[in-house]
């Protein structure tokens, strides 16, 4: 009996032990720590951290930190690094633990240190084998690019998806998400984006691509495109796609600069990369019969727009990149990016032995905070296949626009995508299309989107009509006093051909009603707010305006612009009747033809006067009738179409605008004959590590005789907001010209200097400078002092002249500023250099603006 009990006890103990061992083997061991030099205490980047006898492992980052999760009951971790003795450390299986490791330099390195300085040598490019290798890679770049061939052809598949990321159980279980649980997706907790994400968007593109060296031509034929379709009432689908593709561009490691999230990063194999990067040979790898050097790299300055990661370089004499892993340092001066990871894979061409890109992935996790809270995770995967090299295609292939969309019904059929995708979608990816369709049919989602649209765009939809914009409902100014406004417009739910817009406003001080009404006919049967526009519009407006104020992306009666400095009582009452025809093309060339009948009546402190019989007599109003033509070309332009304005997504291509206006005397009461010709060029210049420059050059000339009210009234700004396209210390109606030239330069250094200053670099601030110059004049025929029968220049309440010409010298102002304050604000100290003797002008001023940028 006792023996039976003894056997049962032993059996229970063994069963318990086996259970414990099985639990232990299934448990996950988490180890993190820092690897340093035992003598200098400096951290060691890219140390190999492996589990002996397995393929499990990782590497330390640029700060020597590592973190690894190990499945199973392993109890040892190995640390190896070039120039140091390897170390194996014991760990406790199934537990989270911190393990800080110190490595001892090999005797040869240690002897050198002792002889020379008693400390480890400082990183240098000279006599550095890693730098010598990267210089060979740079030297052979031109041979390893696709542009080294006379002709190239390949098929390209792109997949771009976005999800809410880092979702906690508390967030997921909120009442608002009760009906949306089907949207959530579980993934590996170690993956970018966290354990729980909510997929919201995906698009796929399949294209055929052609390259010809001479004459150089790149041609893309889009074979098919598929994407999640949101209701255009809430979201500009084209704009979202353009913005996301601008942020997630192709990464070409052989380019000197690589565009990522609206910034330019210096490639680790750019021509001057050794000036900004540190390189380390960390391993040699054999894949099949080929050998590669693992070359790790890190930024010299951790805050600059630079990558860190690894390159695998071939040792067959081509010095080609076989694969690359790119990430960024945690201290980089890059906003809202929690995690960044890109992988590039190249395949060897059997014809000539060169390597060509076969697949690239780019994963970025965004968040308001870098450490906590729900974020947005985006993933872009691009694959290439069917390379044909030095095989010319027919001439017709290279003709026409650089991007052509093939019209094929096959792109809408699931079978086409199943057959032609380079890699099949996962079940969760397939469900995105279905889930978003279901989501948009839910009443609770529609109510949520209507609320978001009202808060951010200012419009509340009532089906065929929407009311707004909300930020114009209330404002104030010296002429109207309290101004109340209410308006709205029709939506495509009423008609896709006909659109109507109206508003009414009332000023309590001037006791006048203002109003606007327009009717638009869409010729292409598309929304008049969608690209490409093609419509005919007629409109009438009776409202106030500040002479010379031209605002971008905001309306003049916006409440925030009610606050102005100095005297601000010289206004106009305008009666405007317009007829406009607008035609945009897919290549971003557009033209518009218009007619405008304009009656302007001075208001507030503004007086129109001219000499008659030696008496200064008031002029009630000025009447003009104008015909106009505007040509605009913006190659490769990208923008997000809001409810009112298009927000540009800046790129390197210039924008050209040419406007011609003809005033016709005698036509519908027009009082003057004149011609106005204006040209404008805008361009962004990227300067790699030194940031970027936005430059605008403009010139104008007015032919014929006209009063000052019809001359170029230069854009002034008396608000406290910094305006990029206005003169921020110029008063309204201070300068007029009938011929002028101007230049506007705004440069952002992206933190290039602040990133190198201890303590300040932690604030992630960025330096900005600007300069604005304007030179012009008024010819004798338009000078009221030479021709008293013209409108006289305005004066202030003391009878002192307040409107001037620019013959004496150019108007110039400049500013220095700090941007990225709290990741959102820019503050400039502005100085005016000329015409300081004018009344009521300031030599210095502080201006601020909100700027959302990565």
Coordinates of N, CA and C in Angstrom, one line a residue, residues 547-637:
X547 N -7.5 96.6 -49.9 CA -6.7 96.7 -51.2 C -5.4 96.1 -51.0
X548 N -5.0 95.2 -51.9 CA -3.7 94.6 -51.9 C -3.5 93.4 -51.0
X549 N -4.6 92.9 -50.3 CA -4.5 91.7 -49.5 C -4.9 90.5 -50.3
X550 N -3.9 89.6 -50.5 CA -4.2 88.4 -51.2 C -3.8 87.2 -50.3
X551 N -4.8 86.5 -49.9 CA -4.6 85.4 -48.9 C -4.6 84.0 -49.6
X552 N -3.8 83.1 -49.1 CA -3.7 81.7 -49.6 C -4.3 80.8 -48.5
X553 N -5.1 79.9 -48.9 CA -5.6 78.8 -48.0 C -6.4 79.3 -46.8
X554 N -6.9 80.6 -46.9 CA -7.8 81.1 -45.8 C -8.6 82.2 -46.4
X555 N -9.8 82.4 -45.8 CA -10.7 83.4 -46.3 C -10.5 84.7 -45.5
X556 N -10.8 85.9 -46.2 CA -10.4 87.1 -45.6 C -11.2 87.5 -44.4
X557 N -12.4 86.9 -44.3 CA -13.2 87.1 -43.1 C -13.1 86.0 -42.0
X558 N -11.9 85.3 -42.1 CA -11.6 84.4 -41.1 C -11.5 85.1 -39.7
X559 N -12.0 84.5 -38.7 CA -12.0 85.2 -37.4 C -10.6 85.5 -36.9
X560 N -9.7 84.6 -37.1 CA -8.3 84.7 -36.6 C -7.6 85.9 -37.3
X561 N -8.0 86.3 -38.5 CA -7.4 87.5 -39.2 C -8.1 88.8 -38.8
X562 N -9.0 88.8 -37.9 CA -9.6 90.0 -37.4 C -8.6 90.9 -36.6
X563 N -7.6 90.2 -36.0 CA -6.6 91.0 -35.2 C -5.5 91.5 -36.1
X564 N -5.4 92.8 -36.2 CA -4.4 93.4 -37.0 C -3.7 94.5 -36.3
X565 N -2.5 94.9 -36.7 CA -1.7 95.9 -36.1 C -1.9 97.2 -36.9
X566 N -1.6 98.4 -36.2 CA -1.6 99.7 -36.9 C -3.0 100.1 -37.4
X567 N -3.0 101.1 -38.2 CA -4.2 101.6 -38.8 C -4.7 100.7 -39.9
X568 N -6.0 100.3 -39.8 CA -6.5 99.3 -40.7 C -7.9 99.6 -41.1
X569 N -8.1 100.9 -41.6 CA -9.5 101.3 -41.9 C -9.6 101.7 -43.3
X570 N -8.7 101.4 -44.2 CA -8.8 101.7 -45.6 C -9.3 100.5 -46.4
X571 N -10.6 100.4 -46.6 CA -11.2 99.3 -47.2 C -11.9 99.7 -48.5
X572 N -12.5 98.7 -49.2 CA -13.3 98.9 -50.4 C -14.6 98.1 -50.2
X573 N -15.6 98.7 -50.8 CA -16.9 98.0 -51.0 C -16.8 97.6 -52.5
X574 N -16.8 96.3 -52.8 CA -16.7 95.8 -54.1 C -18.0 95.2 -54.7
X575 N -18.3 95.6 -55.9 CA -19.4 94.9 -56.6 C -18.7 94.2 -57.8
X576 N -18.7 92.8 -57.8 CA -18.0 92.0 -58.8 C -19.0 91.1 -59.5
X577 N -19.1 91.2 -60.8 CA -19.8 90.2 -61.6 C -18.7 89.6 -62.4
X578 N -18.7 88.2 -62.4 CA -17.7 87.5 -63.1 C -18.3 86.4 -63.9
X579 N -17.6 86.1 -65.0 CA -17.9 84.9 -65.8 C -16.5 84.2 -66.1
X580 N -16.4 83.0 -65.7 CA -15.1 82.3 -65.7 C -15.3 80.9 -66.4
X581 N -14.3 80.6 -67.2 CA -14.2 79.3 -67.9 C -12.8 78.7 -67.4
X582 N -12.8 77.5 -66.8 CA -11.6 76.9 -66.3 C -11.5 75.5 -66.9
X583 N -10.3 75.2 -67.4 CA -10.0 73.9 -68.0 C -8.6 73.4 -67.6
X584 N -8.6 72.3 -66.8 CA -7.4 71.7 -66.4 C -7.2 70.4 -67.1
X585 N -5.9 70.0 -67.3 CA -5.6 68.8 -68.0 C -4.8 67.9 -67.1
X586 N -4.8 66.6 -67.4 CA -4.1 65.6 -66.6 C -2.6 65.9 -66.4
X587 N -2.0 66.5 -67.4 CA -0.6 66.8 -67.3 C -0.3 68.1 -66.5
X588 N -1.4 68.6 -65.8 CA -1.3 69.8 -64.9 C -1.0 71.1 -65.7
X589 N -1.3 71.1 -66.9 CA -1.4 72.4 -67.6 C -2.9 72.8 -67.5
X590 N -3.1 74.1 -67.3 CA -4.5 74.6 -67.2 C -4.6 76.0 -67.8
X591 N -5.7 76.4 -68.2 CA -5.9 77.8 -68.7 C -7.3 78.2 -68.2
X592 N -7.5 79.5 -68.0 CA -8.8 80.0 -67.6 C -9.0 81.3 -68.4
X593 N -10.2 81.5 -68.8 CA -10.6 82.7 -69.5 C -11.8 83.3 -68.7
X594 N -11.7 84.7 -68.5 CA -12.7 85.3 -67.7 C -13.1 86.7 -68.1
X595 N -14.2 87.1 -67.7 CA -14.7 88.5 -67.8 C -15.1 88.9 -66.4
X596 N -14.7 90.2 -66.1 CA -15.0 90.7 -64.7 C -15.5 92.2 -64.9
X597 N -16.7 92.5 -64.4 CA -17.2 93.8 -64.3 C -17.0 94.2 -62.8
X598 N -16.3 95.3 -62.5 CA -15.9 95.6 -61.2 C -16.2 97.0 -60.8
X599 N -16.9 97.2 -59.8 CA -17.2 98.5 -59.2 C -16.6 98.6 -57.8
X600 N -15.6 99.4 -57.6 CA -15.0 99.5 -56.3 C -15.3 100.9 -55.7
X601 N -15.8 100.9 -54.5 CA -16.2 102.1 -53.8 C -15.4 102.2 -52.5
X602 N -14.6 103.3 -52.3 CA -13.8 103.4 -51.1 C -14.7 103.4 -49.8
X603 N -14.1 102.8 -48.7 CA -14.8 102.7 -47.5 C -13.9 103.0 -46.3
X604 N -14.4 103.2 -45.1 CA -13.6 103.6 -44.0 C -12.8 104.8 -44.2
X605 N -11.5 104.7 -43.9 CA -10.6 105.9 -44.0 C -10.1 106.1 -45.4
X606 N -10.5 105.3 -46.4 CA -10.0 105.4 -47.8 C -10.9 106.4 -48.5
X607 N -10.2 107.3 -49.3 CA -11.0 108.3 -50.1 C -10.4 108.3 -51.5
X608 N -11.3 108.3 -52.5 CA -10.9 108.4 -53.9 C -11.1 109.9 -54.2
X609 N -10.0 110.6 -54.6 CA -10.2 112.0 -55.0 C -9.3 112.3 -56.2
X610 N -9.7 113.3 -56.9 CA -8.9 113.8 -58.0 C -9.2 115.3 -58.2
X611 N -8.2 116.0 -58.9 CA -8.3 117.5 -59.1 C -9.2 117.8 -60.3
X612 N -10.2 118.6 -60.0 CA -11.1 119.2 -61.1 C -11.2 120.7 -60.9
X613 N -10.7 121.4 -61.8 CA -10.8 122.9 -61.8 C -10.1 123.4 -60.5
X614 N -8.9 122.8 -60.2 CA -8.1 123.2 -59.0 C -8.8 122.9 -57.7
X615 N -9.8 122.0 -57.8 CA -10.4 121.6 -56.5 C -10.3 120.1 -56.4
X616 N -9.9 119.7 -55.2 CA -9.8 118.2 -55.0 C -11.2 117.7 -54.7
X617 N -11.7 116.9 -55.7 CA -13.1 116.5 -55.6 C -13.2 115.0 -55.3
X618 N -14.2 114.6 -54.6 CA -14.3 113.1 -54.3 C -14.8 112.3 -55.5
X619 N -14.3 111.1 -55.6 CA -14.8 110.2 -56.6 C -15.5 109.0 -55.9
X620 N -16.8 108.9 -56.3 CA -17.6 107.9 -55.6 C -17.1 106.5 -55.8
X621 N -16.8 106.1 -57.0 CA -16.3 104.7 -57.3 C -15.5 104.7 -58.6
X622 N -14.9 103.6 -58.8 CA -14.2 103.3 -60.1 C -14.8 102.1 -60.7
X623 N -15.1 102.2 -62.0 CA -15.7 101.1 -62.7 C -14.8 100.6 -63.8
X624 N -14.6 99.3 -63.9 CA -13.8 98.6 -64.9 C -14.5 97.4 -65.5
X625 N -14.2 97.1 -66.7 CA -14.6 95.9 -67.4 C -13.4 95.2 -67.9
X626 N -13.1 94.0 -67.6 CA -11.9 93.3 -67.9 C -12.1 91.9 -68.6
X627 N -11.3 91.6 -69.5 CA -11.1 90.3 -70.1 C -9.8 89.8 -69.6
X628 N -9.7 88.5 -69.3 CA -8.5 87.9 -68.7 C -8.2 86.5 -69.3
X629 N -6.9 86.2 -69.3 CA -6.5 84.9 -69.7 C -5.3 84.5 -68.8
X630 N -5.4 83.3 -68.2 CA -4.4 82.8 -67.3 C -3.9 81.4 -67.8
X631 N -2.6 81.3 -67.9 CA -2.0 80.0 -68.3 C -1.2 79.5 -67.1
X632 N -1.3 78.3 -66.8 CA -0.6 77.7 -65.6 C -0.1 76.3 -65.9
X633 N 1.2 76.1 -65.6 CA 1.8 74.7 -65.8 C 2.5 74.3 -64.6
X634 N 2.1 73.2 -64.0 CA 2.7 72.7 -62.7 C 3.0 71.2 -62.9
X635 N 4.1 70.9 -63.6 CA 4.4 69.5 -63.9 C 4.6 68.7 -62.6
X636 N 3.9 67.5 -62.6 CA 4.0 66.6 -61.5 C 3.4 67.1 -60.2
X637 N 2.5 68.1 -60.3 CA 2.0 68.7 -59.1 C 1.2 67.8 -58.3

